[in-house]
XYZ file of N, CA, C and O in Angstrom:
632
model
N 189.454 71.018 73.685
C 189.313 72.336 74.046
C 190.063 72.347 75.347
O 190.649 73.100 75.876
N 189.950 71.304 76.328
C 190.557 71.165 77.408
C 190.410 72.187 78.620
O 189.155 72.964 78.550
N 191.189 72.222 79.449
C 191.138 73.206 80.648
C 192.065 74.337 80.471
O 192.646 74.582 81.485
N 192.289 74.972 79.356
C 193.154 75.987 79.224
C 192.456 77.305 79.738
O 191.735 77.712 79.192
N 192.813 77.817 80.731
C 192.327 79.011 81.499
C 192.992 80.089 81.190
O 192.627 81.399 81.612
N 194.008 80.248 80.450
C 195.061 81.480 79.922
C 193.879 82.697 79.479
O 194.132 83.576 79.803
N 193.127 82.407 78.478
C 192.254 83.115 77.747
C 191.109 83.738 78.674
O 190.951 84.984 78.907
N 190.721 82.690 79.726
C 189.760 83.420 80.653
C 190.384 84.253 81.618
O 189.763 85.371 82.026
N 191.611 84.038 82.012
C 192.232 84.862 82.806
C 192.532 86.239 82.244
O 192.287 87.325 83.094
N 192.741 86.517 81.024
C 192.876 87.693 80.343
C 191.593 88.251 80.506
O 191.494 89.645 80.638
N 190.590 87.733 80.307
C 189.344 88.442 80.152
C 188.957 89.097 81.457
O 188.290 89.821 81.885
N 189.340 87.878 82.647
C 188.982 88.379 83.962
C 189.670 89.598 84.417
O 189.035 90.117 85.472
N 190.620 90.129 83.838
C 191.194 91.408 84.138
C 190.217 92.490 84.246
O 190.434 93.629 84.711
N 189.157 92.491 83.237
C 188.314 93.663 82.892
C 186.971 93.151 83.603
O 185.831 94.026 83.714
N 186.752 92.139 84.234
C 185.614 91.596 84.837
C 185.583 91.601 86.250
O 186.959 91.621 86.758
N 184.509 91.741 86.944
C 184.464 91.514 88.466
C 184.744 90.110 89.047
O 184.744 89.191 87.816
N 185.400 89.838 90.181
C 185.498 88.574 90.331
C 184.294 87.501 90.292
O 184.622 86.372 89.979
N 183.290 88.088 90.692
C 181.985 87.045 90.399
C 181.758 86.712 89.124
O 181.372 85.735 88.759
N 181.890 87.829 88.260
C 181.506 87.572 86.706
C 182.596 86.560 86.194
O 182.062 85.765 85.474
N 183.935 86.809 86.654
C 184.880 85.897 86.034
C 184.438 84.301 86.732
O 184.665 83.366 85.911
N 184.123 84.186 87.914
C 183.689 82.773 88.303
C 182.561 82.272 87.506
O 182.662 81.096 87.131
N 181.502 82.989 87.229
C 180.576 82.494 86.653
C 181.052 82.249 84.931
O 180.512 81.078 84.461
N 181.760 82.883 84.248
C 182.465 82.826 83.107
C 182.972 81.365 82.881
O 182.856 80.621 82.315
N 183.949 81.375 83.985
C 184.645 79.901 84.106
C 183.626 78.605 84.345
O 184.126 77.611 83.656
N 182.812 78.889 85.322
C 181.950 77.753 85.318
C 180.985 77.587 84.244
O 180.964 76.362 83.992
N 180.554 78.427 83.543
C 179.690 78.190 82.437
C 180.512 77.704 81.158
O 180.016 77.045 80.482
N 181.718 78.287 81.188
C 182.547 77.848 79.953
C 183.226 76.343 80.293
O 183.458 75.834 79.402
N 183.178 76.058 81.475
C 183.666 74.663 81.690
C 185.394 74.563 80.955
O 185.628 73.435 80.722
N 186.174 75.719 81.250
C 187.562 75.741 80.641
C 187.451 75.788 79.111
O 188.552 75.830 78.726
N 186.444 76.163 78.407
C 186.518 76.345 77.247
C 186.850 78.181 76.828
O 185.740 78.702 77.124
N 188.096 78.390 76.466
C 188.516 79.828 76.405
C 188.446 80.363 75.104
O 188.029 81.475 75.206
N 188.986 79.821 74.073
C 189.191 80.630 72.900
C 187.868 81.195 72.346
O 187.877 82.466 72.163
N 186.745 80.686 72.176
C 185.572 81.054 71.586
C 184.881 82.009 72.709
O 184.310 82.999 72.274
N 185.098 81.646 74.077
C 184.412 82.723 74.965
C 185.338 83.812 75.086
O 184.655 85.033 74.967
N 186.565 83.791 74.681
C 187.324 85.204 74.717
C 187.024 86.053 73.623
O 186.702 87.155 73.741
N 186.732 85.478 72.496
C 186.222 86.186 71.175
C 184.934 86.512 71.503
O 184.581 87.969 71.331
N 183.929 85.939 71.866
C 182.735 86.620 71.998
C 182.466 87.279 73.084
O 181.770 88.653 73.071
N 183.158 87.249 74.114
C 183.244 88.422 75.168
C 183.984 89.610 74.711
O 183.333 90.642 75.087
N 184.933 89.641 74.034
C 185.589 90.859 73.357
C 184.148 91.565 72.357
O 184.130 92.781 72.693
N 183.562 90.760 71.721
C 182.537 91.218 70.970
C 181.568 91.955 71.672
O 180.977 92.877 71.492
N 181.133 91.210 72.687
C 180.110 91.612 73.650
C 180.538 92.972 74.166
O 179.793 94.066 74.460
N 181.737 93.043 74.748
C 182.429 94.244 75.533
C 182.360 95.334 74.443
O 181.993 96.473 74.894
N 182.729 95.017 73.239
C 182.790 96.237 72.344
C 181.405 96.854 71.854
O 181.337 98.082 71.733
N 180.399 95.785 71.993
C 179.056 96.181 71.731
C 178.401 96.909 72.762
O 177.663 98.160 72.524
N 178.718 96.536 73.894
C 177.981 97.044 74.937
C 178.574 98.364 75.537
O 177.958 99.258 76.030
N 180.015 98.194 75.617
C 180.694 99.565 76.210
C 181.528 100.326 75.170
O 181.253 101.309 75.222
N 182.161 99.580 74.398
C 183.119 100.253 73.269
C 182.554 101.125 72.534
O 182.811 102.250 72.007
N 181.374 100.744 71.684
C 180.886 101.245 70.527
C 179.965 102.462 71.141
O 180.200 103.521 70.671
N 179.084 102.382 72.066
C 178.654 103.503 72.847
C 179.502 104.329 73.395
O 179.137 105.685 73.087
N 180.584 104.144 73.707
C 181.581 105.181 74.174
C 182.192 105.837 73.170
O 182.475 106.849 73.227
N 182.454 105.067 71.951
C 182.996 105.824 70.769
C 181.962 106.780 70.265
O 182.371 107.844 70.117
N 180.842 106.480 70.337
C 179.677 107.323 69.792
C 179.571 108.545 70.708
O 179.542 109.608 70.308
N 179.601 108.416 72.010
C 179.436 109.398 73.106
C 180.634 110.488 72.769
O 180.364 111.565 72.774
N 181.892 109.835 72.673
C 182.966 110.889 72.463
C 183.108 111.493 71.324
O 183.498 112.729 71.237
N 182.554 110.783 70.167
C 182.492 111.503 68.840
C 181.385 112.640 68.907
O 181.544 113.912 68.723
N 180.271 112.501 69.624
C 179.404 113.465 69.866
C 179.697 114.696 70.685
O 179.575 115.781 70.265
N 180.558 114.239 71.740
C 181.377 115.550 72.509
C 182.340 116.179 71.775
O 182.392 117.424 71.813
N 183.060 115.449 70.961
C 184.036 116.300 69.945
C 183.112 117.111 69.130
O 183.542 118.279 68.798
N 182.214 116.514 68.370
C 181.296 117.511 67.374
C 180.815 118.615 68.200
O 181.049 119.642 67.464
N 180.053 118.307 69.345
C 179.382 119.499 69.995
C 180.534 120.598 70.416
O 180.402 121.709 70.384
N 181.835 120.041 70.872
C 182.907 120.931 71.244
C 183.440 121.704 70.127
O 183.764 122.991 70.131
N 183.680 121.108 68.687
C 184.088 121.812 67.848
C 183.088 122.954 67.139
O 183.412 123.993 66.706
N 181.774 122.634 67.557
C 180.651 123.595 67.183
C 180.600 124.809 67.962
O 180.879 125.914 67.520
N 181.290 124.475 69.226
C 181.401 125.720 70.167
C 182.646 126.446 69.962
O 182.640 127.775 70.096
N 183.701 125.799 69.445
C 184.990 126.428 69.004
C 184.636 127.479 67.762
O 185.130 128.654 67.987
N 184.023 126.811 66.898
C 183.474 127.876 65.717
C 182.704 128.895 66.318
O 182.847 130.167 65.944
N 181.969 128.834 67.172
C 181.030 130.154 67.938
C 182.078 130.994 68.353
O 181.932 132.192 68.208
N 182.970 130.418 69.058
C 183.916 131.492 69.991
C 184.841 132.145 68.945
O 185.155 133.310 69.078
N 185.294 131.498 67.912
C 185.968 132.214 66.840
C 185.271 133.231 66.215
O 185.497 134.499 66.000
N 183.872 132.816 65.882
C 182.982 133.836 65.163
C 182.689 135.053 66.168
O 182.629 136.123 65.597
N 182.547 134.848 67.498
C 182.215 135.896 68.349
C 183.297 136.983 68.353
O 183.293 138.071 68.736
N 184.632 136.401 67.883
C 185.944 137.326 68.073
C 185.888 138.004 66.644
O 186.859 139.034 66.333
N 184.986 137.926 65.823
C 184.830 138.641 64.620
C 185.869 137.865 63.578
O 185.900 138.489 62.343
N 186.237 136.763 63.826
C 186.868 135.988 62.709
C 186.245 134.972 61.641
O 185.174 134.356 62.322
N 186.699 134.714 60.674
C 186.074 133.619 59.776
C 186.843 132.327 60.147
O 188.149 132.515 60.241
N 186.271 131.390 59.916
C 186.890 129.918 59.987
C 188.087 129.904 59.027
O 189.191 128.976 59.319
N 187.985 130.438 57.883
C 188.915 130.055 56.926
C 190.061 130.876 57.218
O 191.170 130.379 56.694
N 190.182 131.784 58.023
C 191.134 132.432 58.374
C 192.011 132.078 59.433
O 192.753 132.558 60.204
N 191.275 130.785 60.204
C 191.951 130.256 61.376
C 193.311 129.609 61.052
O 193.409 129.274 60.221
N 194.062 129.657 62.252
C 195.358 128.889 62.196
C 195.479 127.696 62.387
O 194.515 127.166 63.191
N 196.042 126.756 61.679
C 195.914 125.280 61.589
C 196.619 125.091 63.029
O 197.664 125.571 63.389
N 196.393 123.921 63.583
C 197.016 123.548 64.762
C 198.021 122.480 64.632
O 197.775 121.583 63.727
N 199.161 122.339 65.363
C 200.084 121.096 65.245
C 199.360 119.953 65.529
O 198.626 119.808 66.476
N 199.826 119.034 64.909
C 199.234 117.827 65.005
C 199.256 117.234 66.661
O 198.172 116.719 67.014
N 200.087 117.568 67.309
C 200.408 116.973 68.433
C 199.454 117.781 69.437
O 198.835 117.137 70.241
N 199.329 119.256 69.392
C 198.392 119.898 70.014
C 196.772 119.583 69.780
O 196.048 119.496 70.741
N 196.589 119.388 68.451
C 195.244 118.884 68.102
C 194.869 117.662 68.669
O 193.741 117.555 69.156
N 195.740 116.436 68.567
C 195.463 115.345 69.273
C 195.069 115.466 70.699
O 193.977 115.011 71.395
N 195.933 116.274 71.514
C 195.540 116.697 72.935
C 194.454 117.298 73.079
O 193.481 116.948 74.006
N 194.091 118.349 72.443
C 192.998 119.294 72.527
C 191.761 118.439 72.226
O 190.701 118.664 73.088
N 191.645 117.784 71.160
C 190.523 117.095 70.818
C 190.335 115.795 71.580
O 189.082 115.516 71.897
N 191.368 115.127 72.052
C 191.073 114.209 72.923
C 190.451 114.652 74.279
O 189.457 114.024 74.960
N 190.909 115.911 74.686
C 190.332 116.539 76.030
C 188.967 116.773 76.014
O 188.120 116.669 76.696
N 188.612 117.640 74.683
C 187.242 117.926 74.521
C 186.198 116.878 74.350
O 185.160 116.661 74.883
N 186.778 115.785 73.799
C 185.927 114.704 73.586
C 185.626 113.929 74.730
O 184.588 113.111 74.895
N 186.409 114.116 75.861
C 185.950 113.174 77.198
C 185.219 114.045 78.177
O 184.873 113.495 78.988
N 184.849 115.230 77.816
C 184.218 116.244 78.643
C 182.677 116.410 78.620
O 182.417 116.834 77.448
N 181.967 115.960 79.568
C 180.616 116.236 79.449
C 180.111 117.313 80.363
O 178.915 117.711 80.279
N 180.816 117.971 81.126
C 180.501 119.037 82.042
C 180.524 120.327 81.237
O 181.579 120.570 80.439
N 179.566 121.302 81.046
C 179.437 122.168 80.338
C 180.572 123.351 80.490
O 181.051 123.872 79.424
N 180.688 123.624 81.786
C 181.810 124.564 82.051
C 183.147 124.023 81.542
O 183.807 124.820 80.989
N 183.440 122.875 81.576
C 184.961 122.331 81.312
C 184.945 122.416 79.764
O 185.991 122.524 79.155
N 183.858 121.851 79.100
C 183.824 121.662 77.701
C 183.952 123.204 77.116
O 184.635 123.126 76.145
N 183.328 124.048 77.727
C 183.575 125.364 77.082
C 184.891 125.978 77.106
O 185.548 126.600 76.660
N 185.448 125.382 78.403
C 186.760 126.067 78.773
C 187.828 125.258 77.583
O 188.763 125.848 77.166
N 187.534 123.897 77.176
C 188.390 123.364 76.272
C 188.150 124.096 74.925
O 189.040 124.264 74.023
N 186.839 124.468 74.529
C 186.484 125.199 73.333
C 187.047 126.401 73.230
O 187.717 126.791 72.187
N 186.969 127.090 74.411
C 187.851 128.461 74.253
C 189.243 128.357 74.105
O 189.825 129.079 73.182
N 189.786 127.401 74.676
C 191.514 127.112 74.394
C 191.803 126.842 73.077
O 192.534 127.168 72.551
N 190.954 125.997 72.316
C 191.146 125.586 71.041
C 190.813 126.708 70.105
O 192.005 126.908 69.296
N 189.801 127.574 70.526
C 189.708 128.592 69.716
C 190.663 129.736 69.674
O 191.237 130.295 68.767
N 191.376 129.953 70.889
C 192.395 130.852 70.897
C 193.658 130.441 70.389
O 194.457 130.922 69.809
N 193.902 129.168 70.325
C 195.066 128.471 69.769
C 194.823 128.621 68.209
O 195.884 128.744 67.587
N 193.733 128.616 67.705
C 193.367 128.890 66.225
C 193.303 130.291 65.821
O 193.237 130.525 64.675
N 193.343 131.179 66.731
C 193.242 132.583 66.061
C 194.741 133.129 65.852
O 195.940 132.820 66.716
N 195.051 133.530 64.712
C 196.227 134.160 64.323
C 196.744 135.329 65.008
O 196.141 135.915 65.590
N 198.006 135.353 65.200
C 198.572 136.482 66.235
C 198.219 136.600 67.452
O 198.496 137.364 68.404
N 197.696 135.283 68.162
C 197.454 135.258 69.358
C 198.735 134.580 70.216
O 199.057 133.675 69.650
N 199.281 135.158 70.872
C 200.612 134.667 71.578
C 200.281 134.202 72.855
O 200.317 134.942 73.842
N 200.052 132.974 73.128
C 199.853 132.371 74.401
C 200.999 132.497 75.419
O 202.316 132.403 74.822
N 200.843 133.010 76.780
C 201.955 133.122 77.709
C 202.335 131.912 78.348
O 203.349 131.594 78.926
N 201.197 130.809 78.249
C 201.621 129.566 78.895
C 201.369 128.613 77.378
O 200.497 128.835 76.863
N 202.184 127.493 77.508
C 202.000 126.616 76.448
C 200.557 125.947 76.332
O 199.876 125.559 77.363
N 199.957 125.595 75.130
C 198.755 124.884 75.132
C 198.667 123.662 75.774
O 197.827 123.426 76.489
N 199.849 123.113 75.680
C 199.916 121.429 76.164
C 199.796 121.750 77.975
O 199.197 120.869 78.604
N 200.601 122.912 78.458
C 200.204 122.892 79.994
C 198.852 123.395 80.406
O 198.553 122.799 81.279
N 198.316 124.164 79.563
C 196.985 124.484 79.886
C 196.119 123.203 79.657
O 195.172 123.179 80.435
N 196.147 122.378 78.570
C 195.397 121.463 78.428
C 195.594 120.354 79.577
O 194.594 119.676 80.044
N 196.831 120.073 80.244
C 197.132 119.131 81.147
C 196.461 119.784 82.385
O 195.817 118.914 83.081
N 196.313 121.085 82.638
C 195.530 121.635 83.859
C 194.150 121.254 83.671
O 193.423 120.997 84.549
N 193.495 121.503 82.400
C 191.972 121.313 82.035
C 191.907 119.811 82.465
O 190.647 119.612 83.037
N 192.748 119.044 81.747
C 192.471 117.627 82.191
C 192.187 117.350 83.560
O 191.659 116.060 83.703
N 192.813 118.012 84.400
C 192.766 117.218 85.806
C 191.555 117.944 86.590
O 191.548 117.686 87.819
N 191.088 118.988 85.864
C 190.032 119.942 86.762
C 188.656 119.062 86.815
O 188.259 118.279 85.860
N 188.157 119.107 87.999
C 186.849 118.586 88.130
C 185.726 119.746 87.929
O 186.154 120.930 87.940
N 184.648 119.595 87.711
C 183.596 120.766 87.334
C 183.551 121.647 88.639
O 183.574 122.716 88.106
N 183.685 121.101 89.758
C 183.673 122.143 90.854
C 184.899 123.149 90.894
O 184.812 124.356 90.983
N 186.188 122.317 90.598
C 187.378 123.192 90.565
C 187.377 124.366 89.280
O 187.775 125.469 89.139
N 186.691 123.739 88.208
C 186.650 124.735 87.080
C 185.649 126.001 87.481
O 186.061 127.226 86.944
N 184.583 125.845 88.062
C 183.662 126.894 88.587
C 184.485 127.695 89.423
O 184.299 128.949 89.229
N 185.413 127.357 90.229
C 186.165 128.321 91.115
C 187.125 128.921 90.433
O 187.420 130.067 90.714
N 187.703 128.290 89.469
C 188.512 128.913 88.489
C 188.065 129.964 87.805
O 188.882 131.276 87.760
N 187.004 129.915 87.248
C 186.199 130.762 86.468
C 185.896 131.930 87.255
O 186.030 133.119 86.981
N 185.248 131.686 88.683
C 184.944 133.012 89.642
C 186.422 133.534 89.909
O 186.423 134.928 89.762
N 187.341 133.129 90.228
C 188.528 133.761 90.534
C 189.296 134.574 89.220
O 189.703 135.771 89.399
N 189.121 133.884 87.988
C 189.527 134.492 86.947
C 188.636 136.022 86.575
O 189.195 137.067 86.203
N 187.253 135.716 86.873
C 186.293 136.809 86.809
C 186.909 137.933 87.710
O 186.818 138.966 87.481
N 187.211 137.484 88.779
C 187.318 138.621 90.011
C 188.866 139.332 89.646
O 188.890 140.568 89.705
N 189.671 138.524 89.038
C 190.992 139.060 88.575
C 190.677 139.984 87.544
O 191.402 141.230 87.599
N 189.909 139.688 86.551
C 189.547 140.818 85.191
C 188.983 142.013 86.125
O 189.236 142.962 85.604
N 188.200 141.788 86.953
C 187.333 143.000 87.558
C 188.351 143.948 88.272
O 188.264 145.208 87.927
N 189.412 143.403 88.907
C 190.224 144.153 89.807
C 191.194 144.881 88.532
O 191.665 145.916 88.947
N 191.416 143.931 87.811
C 192.391 144.640 86.620
C 191.942 145.820 85.922
O 192.368 146.772 85.854
N 190.594 145.738 85.604
C 189.776 146.908 85.007
C 189.526 147.860 86.003
O 190.035 149.170 85.502
N 189.458 147.852 87.284
C 189.349 148.918 88.454
C 190.512 149.505 88.259
O 190.612 150.846 88.590
N 191.685 148.935 88.362
C 192.987 149.537 88.409
C 193.480 150.066 87.140
O 194.466 151.116 87.401
N 193.057 149.714 85.917
C 193.279 150.450 84.952
C 192.777 151.918 84.745
O 193.287 152.583 84.231
N 191.758 151.948 85.423
C 190.992 153.389 85.346
C 191.647 154.184 86.477
O 191.494 155.166 86.959
């Protein structure tokens, strides 16, 4: 097995320096088996729960999308299919969000994209890129500004 530390160095990229030192000392330079078991441990401790968390966020988000579509008086069977590129971007975005305000904004965006005859003035990908960069605080400010703009629009329309 020898003193081949190349495998251990690859693992150390994702570990703290202290954890890497302990791994090297404990392994005594034995890297192939350590690398494989560390990947398994990493997957079990971090990767699998993260996949479950993102899947739950996606499921909750899609249920919210359905709710928004129904509130518009539409049937899901009549919804417009999304282009695969947009679907990937939108589903990825909603699956990463645990803030309720931002999650709802993603759900509304997806719902609007699925409503036939809705002509967006800004591309879906542009809006998704903005949502992806928003913090929960900036999302709340954005919603307040949008609400204020709608009120002004209604006042001026009468």
